[in-house]
XYZ file of C-alpha atoms in Angstrom:
779
model
C -11.891 35.383 36.868
C -8.903 37.323 37.251
C -5.486 35.929 38.222
C -5.010 36.287 42.423
C -3.068 34.824 45.121
C -4.385 31.853 47.439
C -4.067 30.936 50.454
C -4.587 28.667 53.220
C -4.010 29.698 56.453
C -3.785 26.761 59.088
C -4.112 29.319 62.108
C -6.274 32.899 62.644
C -3.103 34.654 63.223
C -1.565 33.681 59.692
C -5.260 34.660 58.142
C -5.443 37.625 60.175
C -1.368 38.816 59.303
C -2.343 37.769 55.266
C -5.112 40.167 55.965
C -2.520 43.054 57.158
C -0.389 42.408 54.297
C -2.892 43.262 51.639
C -4.464 45.943 53.118
C -8.005 45.858 52.000
C -6.776 43.821 48.700
C -7.916 40.264 49.875
C -10.997 38.921 50.522
C -11.743 35.949 53.074
C -13.506 32.572 51.442
C -15.434 30.500 53.051
C -18.406 28.723 51.211
C -17.938 31.056 48.423
C -21.346 30.982 47.549
C -21.805 34.378 46.789
C -17.938 35.331 46.421
C -16.959 33.677 43.666
C -19.947 34.992 41.376
C -18.796 37.808 42.446
C -15.734 37.516 40.969
C -16.684 35.614 37.810
C -18.649 38.757 36.878
C -16.065 41.380 38.323
C -18.201 43.614 40.171
C -15.832 45.368 42.576
C -14.417 48.442 41.846
C -11.031 46.693 42.699
C -10.178 42.814 42.060
C -8.857 40.902 44.811
C -4.849 40.929 44.633
C -5.711 37.852 47.547
C -8.203 35.065 48.302
C -7.750 33.440 51.775
C -9.011 29.783 52.336
C -10.375 29.748 56.219
C -11.975 26.321 55.968
C -8.514 24.786 57.350
C -8.176 26.608 60.685
C -9.589 24.235 63.405
C -12.317 25.231 65.370
C -14.425 27.689 63.311
C -16.841 24.407 62.536
C -18.277 23.865 65.421
C -21.311 24.020 67.563
C -20.823 23.553 71.434
C -22.444 24.544 74.605
C -21.180 26.066 78.104
C -22.724 27.854 80.600
C -23.782 30.775 79.300
C -24.347 30.126 75.681
C -24.548 28.145 72.554
C -21.344 28.175 70.566
C -21.551 28.261 66.747
C -18.312 28.819 64.707
C -18.368 30.839 61.852
C -17.389 28.258 59.341
C -20.394 25.990 60.139
C -22.184 24.873 57.116
C -26.219 26.450 57.811
C -27.345 22.036 56.522
C -25.076 21.620 59.789
C -27.745 23.825 62.069
C -30.796 22.362 60.224
C -29.925 18.658 61.621
C -27.849 19.653 64.539
C -29.988 18.161 68.088
C -28.149 20.826 69.991
C -30.132 22.790 68.496
C -33.630 21.673 68.728
C -34.237 24.552 71.461
C -33.688 27.109 68.937
C -36.434 26.005 66.321
C -36.260 29.998 65.180
C -32.490 29.311 63.970
C -32.836 26.015 62.608
C -35.751 27.260 60.309
C -33.800 30.560 59.259
C -31.165 28.594 57.921
C -33.229 26.080 56.465
C -34.848 28.713 54.722
C -31.936 29.560 52.954
C -31.495 28.276 49.447
C -31.716 24.710 48.045
C -29.513 22.139 49.654
C -26.759 22.810 47.489
C -26.820 25.793 48.661
C -27.350 25.045 52.639
C -24.493 22.571 52.187
C -21.708 24.984 51.365
C -22.727 28.073 52.851
C -21.787 29.121 56.037
C -23.474 31.311 59.335
C -20.806 33.727 59.123
C -20.266 33.973 54.906
C -24.471 34.414 55.246
C -23.667 37.134 57.932
C -21.145 38.561 56.245
C -22.589 38.344 52.168
C -23.022 40.987 49.798
C -26.128 42.285 49.250
C -28.309 40.759 45.860
C -28.770 44.033 44.337
C -29.062 44.231 40.471
C -27.315 47.606 40.003
C -24.142 45.924 42.218
C -24.372 43.157 40.946
C -24.183 44.320 36.558
C -21.330 42.190 35.387
C -18.356 44.419 34.569
C -17.674 43.134 31.121
C -21.670 43.819 29.962
C -21.372 47.967 28.647
C -19.142 48.838 31.790
C -19.365 48.843 35.698
C -21.932 50.529 37.331
C -20.412 52.525 39.694
C -23.632 52.837 42.234
C -23.512 54.324 45.726
C -21.858 51.075 47.324
C -19.506 50.835 44.963
C -18.058 54.975 45.157
C -20.260 56.205 43.022
C -22.341 59.640 44.065
C -25.916 57.995 43.867
C -27.722 54.883 44.437
C -29.059 54.253 41.070
C -32.078 52.315 43.073
C -33.499 55.127 44.395
C -35.300 55.972 40.876
C -34.627 52.767 38.937
C -35.507 49.388 39.279
C -36.668 49.274 43.493
C -39.145 45.872 43.284
C -36.720 44.411 46.589
C -35.151 47.511 47.610
C -35.654 48.829 51.434
C -38.816 51.021 52.363
C -37.533 51.720 55.995
C -34.813 54.452 53.901
C -31.136 54.146 52.792
C -27.325 52.962 54.590
C -25.143 55.996 54.432
C -21.363 55.847 54.613
C -19.902 57.884 57.776
C -16.441 58.066 56.246
C -17.645 59.247 52.882
C -19.278 62.549 51.958
C -22.578 62.305 49.905
C -22.074 64.585 46.368
C -23.761 67.927 47.467
C -21.178 67.666 50.689
C -18.628 67.249 47.611
C -19.440 69.886 46.026
C -20.320 72.782 48.426
C -16.381 74.772 49.264
C -17.469 75.075 52.611
C -18.419 70.880 53.206
C -21.550 71.323 54.376
C -23.573 68.392 56.105
C -26.592 69.355 54.336
C -28.503 65.632 54.189
C -27.674 65.685 57.802
C -28.828 69.186 58.621
C -31.567 68.437 56.705
C -32.785 65.259 58.339
C -32.683 67.410 61.809
C -35.155 69.171 59.899
C -37.446 66.855 58.968
C -37.919 65.459 62.488
C -38.415 68.991 63.819
C -34.770 69.090 65.302
C -34.360 73.207 64.422
C -31.945 73.687 67.046
C -29.989 71.155 66.001
C -30.243 71.861 62.508
C -28.851 75.133 63.410
C -26.163 74.712 65.521
C -24.585 71.660 62.695
C -24.839 74.973 60.129
C -23.420 77.332 62.483
C -20.582 75.144 63.463
C -19.744 74.952 59.223
C -20.899 78.166 58.302
C -21.314 80.982 60.605
C -22.811 82.909 57.528
C -25.150 81.090 56.067
C -27.888 83.979 57.064
C -25.819 85.785 53.845
C -25.007 82.091 51.575
C -28.665 81.238 51.800
C -29.175 84.216 49.694
C -26.342 85.076 47.565
C -24.445 81.323 47.532
C -24.234 80.113 43.825
C -26.153 76.789 44.263
C -23.103 74.261 43.839
C -24.497 71.468 46.141
C -27.470 71.750 43.760
C -26.148 71.469 40.930
C -24.670 67.968 42.178
C -28.069 67.213 44.137
C -29.285 63.534 42.971
C -32.988 64.677 43.308
C -32.614 66.598 40.000
C -32.103 63.411 37.964
C -35.951 62.615 39.274
C -37.573 65.677 39.490
C -35.580 69.182 40.760
C -33.019 69.470 43.012
C -33.552 70.155 46.321
C -33.997 73.892 47.634
C -31.070 74.017 49.726
C -30.153 77.494 49.623
C -34.183 78.213 50.739
C -33.783 76.227 53.292
C -30.292 77.393 54.311
C -31.541 81.066 54.692
C -34.544 80.081 56.407
C -31.904 78.666 58.846
C -29.296 81.431 58.623
C -32.096 83.484 59.919
C -33.474 81.153 62.740
C -29.318 81.376 63.639
C -29.368 85.079 63.608
C -32.593 85.352 66.073
C -31.472 82.654 68.486
C -27.869 82.906 68.077
C -27.441 83.350 72.001
C -28.527 79.848 72.791
C -26.711 77.931 69.545
C -23.214 80.038 70.428
C -21.187 78.047 72.371
C -18.001 79.884 73.687
C -14.914 78.126 75.184
C -14.655 79.083 79.203
C -11.536 80.094 79.506
C -9.723 82.324 77.206
C -6.321 81.414 75.561
C -4.738 84.792 76.081
C -3.954 85.224 72.549
C -4.948 88.527 70.508
C -5.137 88.328 66.499
C -5.589 90.535 64.365
C -8.022 90.734 61.246
C -7.486 93.005 58.172
C -10.718 93.744 56.688
C -14.093 92.777 58.051
C -15.302 90.830 54.403
C -17.288 87.663 54.605
C -13.280 85.807 54.701
C -12.561 88.539 57.726
C -15.776 87.757 59.676
C -15.796 84.250 59.299
C -12.240 83.947 60.643
C -13.208 86.051 63.271
C -16.151 84.104 63.978
C -13.585 81.014 64.671
C -10.726 82.865 66.116
C -13.115 84.031 68.860
C -14.575 80.312 69.310
C -11.016 78.801 69.672
C -10.808 81.207 72.665
C -8.160 84.320 71.402
C -9.252 87.946 71.610
C -9.788 89.195 67.944
C -10.086 92.841 66.560
C -11.412 93.455 62.891
C -9.799 96.523 61.332
C -11.591 97.995 58.706
C -10.818 100.835 56.429
C -14.147 101.507 55.484
C -16.513 103.149 58.319
C -19.008 100.262 58.318
C -18.325 96.367 58.529
C -18.879 93.962 55.693
C -16.303 95.033 52.906
C -17.703 93.066 49.895
C -21.021 91.865 51.417
C -22.032 95.638 52.050
C -20.149 97.803 49.464
C -19.874 94.845 46.286
C -22.956 92.899 46.122
C -26.132 95.628 45.057
C -28.737 95.570 47.414
C -31.533 93.502 45.364
C -28.718 91.012 45.347
C -28.673 90.818 49.551
C -30.661 93.699 52.140
C -27.997 95.567 54.338
C -29.857 94.783 56.720
C -28.671 91.581 57.005
C -25.125 92.349 56.930
C -26.291 94.573 60.147
C -27.678 92.122 61.742
C -24.537 89.559 61.553
C -21.851 92.572 62.286
C -24.110 93.193 65.242
C -24.193 89.323 66.459
C -20.608 88.940 65.844
C -20.070 91.910 68.453
C -22.558 91.204 70.820
C -22.539 87.592 71.145
C -18.944 86.889 69.951
C -17.454 89.793 71.573
C -15.394 90.706 68.686
C -13.879 94.333 68.607
C -14.154 96.379 65.564
C -11.509 99.356 64.437
C -13.484 101.574 61.750
C -11.472 104.605 59.063
C -8.350 102.664 59.553
C -5.997 102.170 56.272
C -3.388 99.814 56.505
C -0.231 101.102 55.099
C -1.568 105.108 55.887
C -3.132 105.223 59.691
C -1.062 102.181 60.691
C 2.169 100.108 59.368
C 1.789 96.430 58.854
C 5.046 96.521 60.852
C 3.441 97.730 63.965
C 0.503 95.282 64.074
C 2.575 92.267 63.843
C 4.336 93.770 66.838
C 1.038 94.898 68.762
C -0.608 91.346 68.461
C 0.132 87.538 68.137
C -1.071 86.752 65.237
C -1.846 89.498 61.974
C -4.864 87.459 59.293
C -4.629 89.826 56.176
C -8.861 89.438 54.222
C -8.840 92.801 52.412
C -10.207 91.397 49.551
C -9.493 92.046 45.694
C -10.380 95.573 45.194
C -8.028 96.899 43.161
C -8.976 96.821 39.412
C -7.303 95.403 36.818
C -6.386 97.535 33.193
C -7.785 97.783 30.027
C -5.094 99.225 28.553
C -6.738 101.123 25.883
C -6.343 104.585 25.275
C -8.608 106.969 26.566
C -9.210 104.321 29.390
C -9.097 107.060 32.380
C -12.964 107.813 30.835
C -14.321 104.852 31.855
C -15.585 104.901 35.040
C -14.521 101.866 38.073
C -17.203 98.514 38.057
C -16.047 98.240 41.528
C -16.484 102.110 42.365
C -20.136 101.956 40.674
C -21.757 99.374 43.134
C -20.368 100.927 46.035
C -22.063 104.150 44.729
C -25.261 101.681 44.708
C -24.583 100.754 47.453
C -24.566 104.068 49.354
C -27.582 104.578 47.768
C -25.587 107.529 45.504
C -28.047 107.022 42.664
C -28.134 109.946 40.448
C -27.398 108.993 37.244
C -28.751 110.597 34.268
C -27.524 107.691 31.505
C -29.645 106.146 29.130
C -27.290 103.789 26.838
C -24.118 102.261 28.734
C -21.312 99.872 28.343
C -20.384 97.374 30.442
C -17.212 95.868 29.288
C -16.418 92.327 31.125
C -17.283 88.841 31.416
C -17.192 88.488 35.461
C -20.039 88.578 38.224
C -19.283 92.547 38.959
C -19.727 93.122 34.868
C -23.179 91.273 35.566
C -23.866 93.143 39.016
C -22.966 96.442 37.251
C -25.519 95.614 34.146
C -28.264 94.525 36.537
C -28.038 97.712 39.417
C -28.365 99.564 35.935
C -31.527 98.403 34.904
C -32.560 99.136 38.178
C -31.386 102.319 37.134
C -34.027 102.906 33.959
C -30.444 102.952 31.552
C -30.189 100.161 29.084
C -26.580 97.999 29.642
C -25.217 96.434 26.747
C -22.506 93.779 28.379
C -19.139 93.397 25.891
C -17.361 90.356 26.256
C -14.672 89.591 23.910
C -14.912 85.777 24.333
C -18.519 83.603 23.778
C -20.979 83.216 26.969
C -19.485 79.746 27.311
C -16.329 80.883 28.603
C -17.850 84.375 30.847
C -16.463 83.009 34.058
C -19.805 84.857 35.814
C -22.061 82.156 37.196
C -24.134 80.767 34.634
C -27.130 81.966 37.414
C -26.403 85.235 37.461
C -26.098 85.260 33.401
C -29.277 83.656 33.342
C -31.236 86.434 35.920
C -29.384 89.341 33.691
C -30.821 88.119 29.942
C -34.237 87.189 31.502
C -34.555 91.269 33.303
C -33.260 92.938 29.535
C -29.421 93.162 29.340
C -28.130 92.831 26.256
C -24.873 90.970 25.866
C -22.508 91.601 22.766
C -20.196 88.624 22.271
C -16.384 88.547 20.811
C -15.881 92.469 21.673
C -12.578 93.652 22.375
C -12.897 97.632 23.006
C -9.691 99.069 21.447
C -10.253 103.040 22.524
C -12.712 105.524 23.986
C -12.730 108.895 23.605
C -15.421 112.054 24.708
C -17.176 113.738 21.730
C -19.083 116.573 23.620
C -21.736 115.128 26.118
C -21.098 111.049 24.635
C -18.561 108.592 24.854
C -17.528 107.079 21.748
C -16.285 103.399 22.210
C -13.758 101.700 19.776
C -14.053 97.826 19.574
C -12.712 95.168 17.225
C -14.600 91.835 16.166
C -12.890 88.735 18.072
C -12.666 84.747 16.925
C -11.432 82.213 19.221
C -7.863 81.085 18.526
C -6.064 77.929 20.609
C -6.531 78.352 24.327
C -4.365 80.326 26.680
C -2.669 79.575 30.006
C -6.623 79.543 31.597
C -7.536 76.521 29.268
C -9.941 78.934 27.583
C -9.727 79.556 23.903
C -7.092 83.374 23.209
C -9.500 85.847 21.607
C -7.705 87.016 18.294
C -8.880 90.091 16.478
C -10.370 89.862 13.228
C -8.195 92.749 11.376
C -10.960 95.207 9.349
C -13.681 94.267 11.439
C -13.225 97.542 13.896
C -16.193 99.755 14.302
C -17.673 102.461 17.195
C -20.272 103.296 19.326
C -21.985 106.533 21.327
C -23.076 105.609 24.788
C -23.745 108.104 27.241
C -21.060 106.410 30.104
C -18.924 103.303 29.931
C -18.138 101.182 33.173
C -15.361 98.526 33.192
C -15.054 95.402 35.146
C -12.481 93.678 33.430
C -11.289 91.507 36.697
C -10.160 92.201 40.002
C -6.913 91.792 41.996
C -5.651 91.895 45.669
C -3.706 95.469 46.089
C -0.163 94.661 47.561
C 1.376 97.731 47.712
C 1.470 98.040 51.204
C 3.805 94.195 51.164
C 7.363 94.597 52.139
C 8.677 93.301 48.710
C 9.903 89.992 50.218
C 6.411 88.890 50.518
C 5.554 89.465 46.208
C 7.145 86.842 43.422
C 8.857 88.456 40.659
C 6.008 88.256 38.991
C 3.995 90.398 41.346
C 1.865 88.071 42.968
C 1.540 86.714 46.644
C 3.969 84.738 48.121
C 2.136 82.171 50.010
C 1.758 78.379 50.080
C -1.350 75.505 51.030
C -0.888 76.636 54.590
C -2.090 80.596 54.220
C 1.440 81.998 56.193
C 3.313 84.766 54.913
C 5.547 84.343 57.567
C 6.770 86.118 61.033
C 2.957 85.665 62.420
C 1.386 87.026 59.354
C -1.066 85.116 57.510
C -3.568 85.754 54.691
C -6.869 84.553 53.696
C -9.992 85.212 51.150
C -9.783 87.137 47.665
C -6.677 88.888 48.801
C -4.979 84.980 48.068
C -7.612 83.535 45.714
C -8.527 86.423 43.720
C -12.783 87.724 43.414
C -14.275 84.310 44.541
C -17.873 83.732 45.727
C -18.875 84.471 49.142
C -18.745 80.841 50.137
C -15.434 80.070 48.534
C -13.969 83.219 50.660
C -15.803 81.308 53.815
C -13.911 78.252 53.140
C -10.146 79.578 52.208
C -10.778 82.011 55.841
C -11.552 78.251 57.470
C -8.106 77.512 56.233
C -6.726 80.277 57.425
C -7.684 79.542 61.028
C -6.680 75.990 60.902
C -2.757 77.276 60.552
C -3.238 79.837 62.631
C -4.795 77.683 65.890
C -1.359 75.318 65.119
C 1.198 78.183 64.871
C -0.366 79.946 68.178
C -1.896 76.583 70.116
C -0.229 73.794 68.071
C -3.297 72.628 67.515
C -4.929 70.856 64.327
C -8.468 70.800 63.114
C -9.544 68.720 60.935
C -13.486 68.779 59.353
C -15.574 65.317 59.230
C -17.150 64.365 56.594
C -20.486 63.582 58.207
C -21.690 64.434 61.803
C -24.567 62.140 61.331
C -24.272 58.693 63.226
C -27.304 56.771 62.725
C -27.580 53.524 60.343
C -30.630 54.460 58.952
C -31.429 57.477 57.216
C -35.157 58.266 55.399
C -35.620 59.146 51.526
C -38.571 59.800 49.941
C -39.042 59.711 46.048
C -42.354 61.383 45.978
C -42.806 63.630 43.174
C -43.900 67.372 44.331
C -42.441 70.371 43.315
C -39.624 72.250 45.407
C -40.419 75.641 46.618
C -40.494 79.238 44.929
C -37.545 80.832 44.332
C -36.716 84.104 45.326
C -36.216 85.777 41.793
C -38.036 89.448 42.233
C -35.840 92.295 42.868
C -37.286 92.527 46.511
C -36.690 90.033 49.336
C -40.071 87.788 49.763
C -41.165 87.265 53.269
C -39.053 84.398 55.206
C -40.607 81.080 54.783
C -42.791 79.443 57.097
C -41.187 76.230 58.818
C -44.047 73.973 57.461
C -42.828 74.952 53.552
C -38.975 74.446 54.433
C -39.562 70.832 56.349
C -41.547 69.754 53.186
C -38.487 70.979 51.003
C -36.092 69.270 53.625
C -38.147 65.902 53.090
C -37.585 65.564 49.029
C -33.934 65.113 50.054
C -32.652 61.607 49.130
C -30.083 61.441 51.229
C -28.034 59.953 48.798
C -27.235 56.314 50.595
C -27.593 52.830 49.460
C -31.259 51.373 49.638
C -30.214 47.653 49.155
C -31.368 45.145 51.203
C -29.340 43.186 53.886
C -30.232 39.546 52.238
C -29.280 37.724 55.615
C -31.498 35.725 57.156
C -29.117 34.040 59.654
C -29.166 37.973 60.638
C -32.786 38.101 61.435
C -33.178 35.036 63.574
C -30.087 36.178 65.583
C -30.944 39.156 66.499
C -34.204 38.093 67.494
C -32.454 35.659 69.369
C -30.040 38.201 71.621
C -26.868 37.144 69.846
C -23.252 38.166 69.829
C -20.899 38.263 67.876
C -16.838 37.555 68.216
C -14.375 39.038 65.962
C -10.647 38.043 65.702
C -8.778 41.158 65.194
C -4.977 42.228 64.387
C -5.163 43.648 68.128
C -6.857 41.098 70.503
C -10.820 39.965 70.413
C -14.062 41.713 70.178
C -17.439 40.582 70.986
C -20.644 42.362 70.241
C -24.040 42.193 69.479
C -25.431 41.225 66.073
C -27.113 44.587 65.738
C -24.336 46.401 66.462
C -22.338 44.566 63.595
C -24.970 45.417 61.062
C -24.084 49.255 61.373
C -23.585 48.800 57.530
C -25.241 47.184 53.920
C -22.508 44.695 54.475
C -21.497 43.818 58.268
C -19.082 46.282 60.814
C -15.769 43.795 59.742
C -12.349 46.048 58.695
C -9.841 44.580 56.297
C -8.040 43.296 59.505
C -10.580 41.366 60.983
C -12.367 37.995 60.924
C -15.365 36.623 62.228
C -15.389 33.179 64.226
C -18.402 32.662 66.395
C -21.420 33.014 67.108
C -22.747 33.391 71.082
C -26.901 32.475 71.866
C -27.506 33.265 75.037
C -29.085 30.465 76.746
C -31.737 32.162 78.456
C -33.511 31.975 75.127
C -33.878 28.197 75.169
C -37.210 26.789 74.971
C -39.171 30.501 74.966
C -41.422 30.560 72.146
C -39.931 31.396 68.786
C -41.529 31.951 65.286
C -39.327 32.440 62.100
C -41.324 33.476 59.060
C -40.224 34.113 55.062
C -41.824 35.137 52.269
C -39.819 34.745 49.151
C -40.813 34.969 45.046
C -39.992 30.638 45.050
C -37.760 28.360 47.300
C -35.170 27.877 45.276
C -34.042 31.894 45.845
C -32.519 32.231 49.043
C -33.429 35.907 49.736
C -36.458 37.007 51.235
C -38.918 39.683 50.489
C -39.904 40.366 53.970
C -38.573 38.285 56.840
C -39.707 37.929 60.929
C -38.245 36.706 63.564
C -39.119 36.464 67.532
C -38.806 35.246 70.389
C -41.129 36.415 73.594
C -41.232 35.522 77.007
C -45.162 34.828 77.412
C -47.202 34.112 80.483
C -51.184 33.439 80.168
C -50.843 34.975 76.645
C -49.260 38.261 78.416
C -46.392 39.500 76.577
C -43.098 39.793 79.336
C -40.645 40.438 77.270
C -40.133 40.408 72.969
C -37.539 40.681 70.352
C -39.115 41.218 66.792
C -36.781 41.146 64.525
C -37.754 42.441 60.168
C -35.379 41.339 57.552
C -35.292 42.461 53.726
C -37.185 45.605 54.502
C -33.881 47.713 55.088
C -30.642 47.848 54.644
C -29.672 46.081 58.039
C -31.364 43.655 59.676
C -33.909 46.133 61.828
C -35.181 46.064 65.277
C -38.573 47.016 65.748
C -38.347 48.474 69.642
C -41.451 51.054 69.632
C -43.317 47.595 68.931
C -41.372 45.494 71.301
C -41.997 48.078 74.025
C -45.979 48.507 72.580
C -46.263 44.849 73.555
C -44.889 44.359 76.577
C -47.540 43.856 79.007
C -50.041 43.284 76.961
C -52.222 40.287 76.225
C -51.920 38.451 72.608
C -55.512 39.203 71.419
C -56.538 39.842 67.730
C -56.503 43.705 67.974
C -53.575 44.058 69.955
C -51.881 42.054 67.345
C -53.497 44.148 64.507
C -52.194 47.296 65.914
C -48.588 46.153 66.643
C -48.597 44.766 62.854
C -49.792 48.660 61.827
C -47.301 50.169 64.294
C -44.137 48.246 62.624
C -44.490 50.316 59.387
C -46.241 53.681 60.168
C -42.588 55.263 59.394
C -42.138 53.471 56.263
C -41.113 55.535 52.987
C -41.514 53.376 50.554
C -40.004 53.916 46.433
C -41.624 54.338 43.447
C -42.141 50.168 42.994
C -41.956 48.675 46.076
C -44.953 49.880 48.301
C -46.048 46.460 47.932
C -43.722 45.150 50.665
C -45.881 47.790 53.428
C -48.584 44.964 52.936
C -46.387 42.127 53.277
C -44.568 43.327 56.221
C -47.911 43.872 57.998
C -49.524 40.828 57.213
C -45.971 38.391 57.762
C -45.472 40.038 61.337
C -49.400 39.664 62.316
C -48.925 36.130 61.285
C -45.941 35.515 63.191
C -47.386 37.172 66.183
C -50.761 35.359 65.580
C -48.727 32.097 65.920
C -47.096 33.033 69.376
C -50.878 33.735 70.475
C -51.355 29.769 69.559
C -48.357 28.558 71.445
């Protein structure tokens, strides 16, 4: 064990004060039967700096009765509960206590410690000294190893998820889409709820559902089992559903703020900002220099990747449902000055993208065509190109889009890039698609000159080698002298990078290096803001959306003094379903033309593949099962006073719901439960092992074998002790006959989704519940 401070306070106030002092870095010790082994194995992500011994605090070890309840102190030993004459009317509780381990454990272990004990999962308990710590989900990791590993003793009723910690897919998504909660709603057939959640996070999901690079899928835990969930396809389905049902899904504020906001640029950042600013109650007008809205979406992304019909539908929805104004053919700096715009509006957002192409700096560069202009021509359906052999210079997404578009024009494109494929800034998925379609790549090649010869272009290039890393973290391309060569092409298209055009801005907005002066608040000065690719340079659409959302937060703070903060998860459930059945994801969109939309049944099946990425360890407390069935409450002392909560409310997580400055002091059992028929049963591997494979606790009010009221709790089957309320409701007013009992036992396990090694627990649960109900019938 490692060194730690040890304190023995004599009052609860002193103990609370110590907990506050150590701010989550101290642990309470009562019986110590679980804590001491945990410290010896060094399983905690952070070793405690102090142990606070509660054994000397008076009043925490007692069994007393008043007019309303039986009170049991949290430090009451389990063996005292077994032997107490005051608890004869609560045989369920005594039986549960006697089932905990061996007499030695019961002589040391306390009822409070049993409620607050750690899970018994192998991965959680893996000794840090042997091969390094296993950082499972419960210890701060991204995934639960038991989902696909050893899970004989784990949950058959789903997983527990931290409400204050994101899943790995949430973390990977630039806009932090609460993917698992959205998929959970889809699994339950709650299309509207899933759509509303997605709409609040990403108003352009019909677009990102087609072209997003799947950052989330790269971090999907499912891929370690078979294949990642096809999240983009699900997003496409929901995005289209949103467009068709926007009026009923959209909620606008009742009152307007009276503020007017101008947005320059109608690309993904401009449209996103317009959505959230309009939702904030402002009047919004978008200025666009082209004749139609969409920016990059309309003019920069080739139609085989994004059908412009979708862009049109998004723009129309923004006009009609949101009431956003559009002014076209307005070129800032020519048709309107920035000063005039700032004077007419309360806030102005520059979201004009990065459309200025970088220069190659080689002789004859003027003979090369612009990659962005070429894509614009394609999107305007100007496809009268007679080329056969075309060189595309560059390694970014624009270069890939240009080459793939050329293929569709029956040309033979070759991408020339000065580094290797590993250093290409283009997205891997797009590179792979380009190679599959037949685009030729020539790496470690740098153009050094271009000249015209008749109808042909002669491109001179030099071979390169990789040197030390530069400021970007990539190897510096260095020329190999004497390796120059020439090639003949029908056309050369340059796509070596893009940047924002800052020529219309006053000099005080630009630094000495010619870059935009802007901080993380996206504020430029006066009432002027900027966002999207205009700030970051070329990025993906989803990254532009994320940038725009942050800019909107700053604009709202400027206009209203408000600060919007995103929540990691909108789910408030205790248990979440998981599914590790091995079946393939739905077919991806790989053809040149968009396939017909997926059916809801296909999407629902795909949503069902989500692991939900929570902990599937089970809570091992037998006392929790008994107390939950008895309708007990827990008294908790905090630094702010006292709170009393039902046992069921306490178990909103695997460990129990105690904050770092709280102490469980007392258990309160309502007296009306006394002498009611009670049963506790437990299945375990052998008597010396205290934790259950399955346990059940039942308290019932029965009149002539007819159930008037019943409470059933299950243990060992879920991350929390589980009340089976559907079974309880169904049993009320029914006679406890064999067929009724059989049906109730089946009903209790109908919602289970076992892991790959613990399906046997379903039958054990059904049988043990059946036996417990038969025991009630016999009494």
